Amino acid sequence: MKRSKAAGFSKRPIGVFDSGLGGLTVVREIRKQLPQESIVYFGDLAHLPYGTKSKRQITRYSIQSIRFLLKHRVKAVVVACNSSSSAAFRYLKKYFSVPLLDVLRPAVELSACVTKTSRVGVIATQATIDSGAYEQNLKRVLQSVSVFSKACPLFVPLVESAWRDGRVTDLIIRAYLAPLKARKGDTLILGCTHYPLLKARIQRFMGSAVKLVDSAQPTVRELTALLREKGLSRSGKKRGKLQVYVNDQPRNFKRIGERFLGESLRQIRVVSLD
Amino acid sequence: MKRSKAAGFSKRPIGVFDSGLGGLTVVREIRKQLPQESIVYFGDLAHLPYGTKSKRQITRYSIQSIRFLLKHRVKAVVVACNSSSSAAFRYLKKYFSVPLLDVLRPAVELSACVTKTSRVGVIATQATIDSGAYEQNLKRVLQSVSVFSKACPLFVPLVESAWRDGRVTDLIIRAYLAPLKARKGDTLILGCTHYPLLKARIQRFMGSAVKLVDSAQPTVRELTALLREKGLSRSGKKRGKLQVYVNDQPRNFKRIGERFLGESLRQIRVVSLD
């Protein structure tokens, strides 16, 4: 009985949400590592961005987003937003019984493996940095670690506005990261799902000796392990479906979303959560 | 009877709202031109920014904001947000019976008076530019006008992050405004309440021959006329009170808000609109 129920569950989609587009970098990685899985993505555009909001609001918006995904009978949920992962995840774990994964701990654990000097930098939104979640989690897995954090509030609008002038981007990167570079860490966590789109330029500024860690790969590895452990992995070779929902009219969503996703976004459905 | 009712009404505060902090530039001007008036300000931080949202969402959020102000028995409401003024104002005028003022038409009318060449530039958020409201209103008051519009999505985060590196600001200004400068307008409307904080640098780039128009002054002149016409002006020399409400925990709100307001923000009350 239990096995057949799990077999039925395994065909269900994986739910992924973010305040906007950034979470599609995680979807991209799921499509790569677990191509047979179907995905329901929700972008909370009506409340975007989370990174400037309070813990209370972020928690409220996250609950609404997960409830929406649960209506689509998802078998697991990835909180593909660092602001939510750091400010709300502990509460969300208690609130929901569906298997939940955040994007913070996988990046922290990979960084703890990667660093040789135990000197780790973290860049993220103001909400994520203010929560102290990266620092706390790093210290939990690597007691000797020194953590250098920096909020980079202009990175998200820079990516979302598809800014093309490299000089401006480089100057902003320099202004934010020069103090971190001076601390001579060997690992830098990109603690926001938007930042992978600036990865090449950040790498160039930090130098090739610094290892950049983003959440997508380790999160999807953990998702794979979680699904296996619970008997929820979907088998077969057929490529899974991707359904994308947002709760506001997508302004530039398709164009920018496709850059995050790395494939064409055929249909974006606008829904109301109220 | 009618007169005494108006006399009672005249002591009531003026309501002002914006998605965040920018509207405080209008409050500053009310405090200057109408120091005896009391003001209730509401910053819709939980839904900030409006400039990336759809017309429908902006209208919804604006209705909630005005309802909040009406609970504080305001005698008039200033929609101190260009995105709301351009996307929602026509609807709001029908929806509410309280005297309502937007920040768009006063800037348009002043620009029509100021321009000698009938070549006017407009810079604003994406939502404001997409609405076409500035262009439509300019053409209504000055049929021969040529309008050049440009959305500047990085200006708001630049101001809100209190970015101090002048080189970055100047490069971003140049990238947005060079195409407008090439059109040789003699007037440039700063169509967002955040932009006055970049005024000096924008002026330097555009050159002293270009007249920059922001909404605060003409809006408050129109407010003064409206209050007089309706017998709602408050008399006396006692300085009016300023009450500031927001619906999310103010992250940097006090510090940045004081830059907009030009005076110290003693108390900011956090409320829930739900």
Short mmCIF file of C-alpha atoms in Angstrom, two decimals, chain A residues 45-58 60-61 126-128 130 153-154 157-158 160-161 163 165 167-168 171-176 247-249 251-252 270-272 274, chain B residues 45-58 60-61 126-128 130 153-154 157-158 160-161 163 165 167-168 171-176 247-249 251-252 270-272 274:
data_model
loop_
_atom_site.label_atom_id
_atom_site.label_comp_id
_atom_site.label_asym_id
_atom_site.label_seq_id
_atom_site.Cartn_x
_atom_site.Cartn_y
_atom_site.Cartn_z
CA LEU A 45 5.94 39.07 -8.93
CA ALA A 46 3.21 40.97 -7.05
CA HIS A 47 5.48 41.15 -4.01
CA LEU A 48 8.86 41.25 -5.69
CA PRO A 49 11.55 41.79 -4.41
CA TYR A 50 11.75 39.94 -1.07
CA GLY A 51 15.30 41.14 -0.43
CA THR A 52 14.24 44.54 0.89
CA LYS A 53 11.30 43.27 2.98
CA SER A 54 11.09 42.23 6.64
CA LYS A 55 11.30 38.67 7.95
CA ARG A 56 7.59 38.77 8.78
CA GLN A 57 6.51 39.81 5.30
CA ILE A 58 8.88 37.37 3.61
CA ARG A 60 3.87 35.57 4.87
CA TYR A 61 4.57 35.75 1.14
CA GLN A 126 20.07 43.07 2.42
CA ALA A 127 17.41 40.76 3.93
CA THR A 128 19.66 37.69 3.61
CA ASP A 130 20.67 40.97 7.90
CA PRO A 153 21.44 45.74 -3.30
CA LEU A 154 22.16 46.95 -6.84
CA PRO A 157 18.04 45.48 -10.42
CA LEU A 158 21.21 45.39 -12.53
CA GLU A 160 16.69 42.46 -14.03
CA SER A 161 17.16 45.58 -16.10
CA TRP A 163 22.01 46.30 -18.16
CA ASP A 165 27.19 48.47 -20.14
CA ARG A 167 31.87 49.38 -17.32
CA VAL A 168 29.01 50.18 -14.96
CA LEU A 171 32.46 49.47 -11.24
CA ILE A 172 29.56 48.28 -9.09
CA ILE A 173 31.19 44.87 -8.64
CA ARG A 174 34.44 46.55 -7.62
CA ALA A 175 32.71 48.87 -5.15
CA TYR A 176 30.92 45.98 -3.43
CA ASN A 247 0.82 36.62 -9.94
CA ASP A 248 1.40 39.81 -11.85
CA GLN A 249 1.64 40.68 -15.49
CA ARG A 251 7.00 42.82 -17.47
CA ASN A 252 10.09 41.62 -19.37
CA VAL A 270 -0.83 34.88 -14.72
CA VAL A 271 -2.87 33.92 -11.66
CA SER A 272 -4.29 35.70 -8.62
CA ASP A 274 -6.28 36.28 -3.41
CA LEU B 45 6.68 49.21 1.82
CA ALA B 46 5.12 45.73 1.75
CA HIS B 47 4.47 46.15 -1.99
CA LEU B 48 7.37 48.38 -2.94
CA PRO B 49 8.26 49.15 -5.72
CA TYR B 50 5.18 49.95 -7.85
CA GLY B 51 7.30 50.85 -10.87
CA THR B 52 7.82 47.24 -11.96
CA LYS B 53 4.24 46.09 -11.32
CA SER B 54 1.18 45.95 -13.61
CA LYS B 55 -1.57 48.57 -13.85
CA ARG B 56 -3.99 46.20 -12.11
CA GLN B 57 -1.71 45.58 -9.12
CA ILE B 58 -0.76 49.25 -8.82
CA ARG B 60 -5.20 47.56 -6.11
CA TYR B 61 -2.35 48.69 -3.88
CA GLN B 126 9.05 51.33 -16.47
CA ALA B 127 5.39 51.30 -15.31
CA THR B 128 5.05 55.07 -15.79
CA ASP B 130 4.66 52.04 -20.36
CA PRO B 153 14.94 51.32 -13.77
CA LEU B 154 18.27 51.63 -11.94
CA PRO B 157 17.60 51.30 -6.34
CA LEU B 158 20.54 53.67 -6.80
CA GLU B 160 17.50 53.79 -2.12
CA SER B 161 20.84 52.09 -1.65
CA TRP B 163 25.09 54.74 -3.40
CA ASP B 165 30.29 56.39 -5.78
CA ARG B 167 31.42 57.66 -11.06
CA VAL B 168 28.87 54.84 -11.16
CA LEU B 171 27.89 56.48 -15.91
CA ILE B 172 24.32 55.27 -15.35
CA ILE B 173 22.97 58.80 -15.90
CA ARG B 174 24.98 59.04 -19.11
CA ALA B 175 23.78 55.65 -20.38
CA TYR B 176 20.12 56.52 -19.80
CA ASN B 247 3.27 48.50 6.42
CA ASP B 248 6.60 46.76 6.67
CA GLN B 249 9.56 47.08 8.99
CA ARG B 251 14.83 48.87 6.47
CA ASN B 252 16.98 52.00 6.21
CA VAL B 270 4.49 50.07 11.39
CA VAL B 271 0.93 48.96 10.68
CA SER B 272 -0.77 46.04 8.95
CA ASP B 274 -4.81 43.23 6.26
#
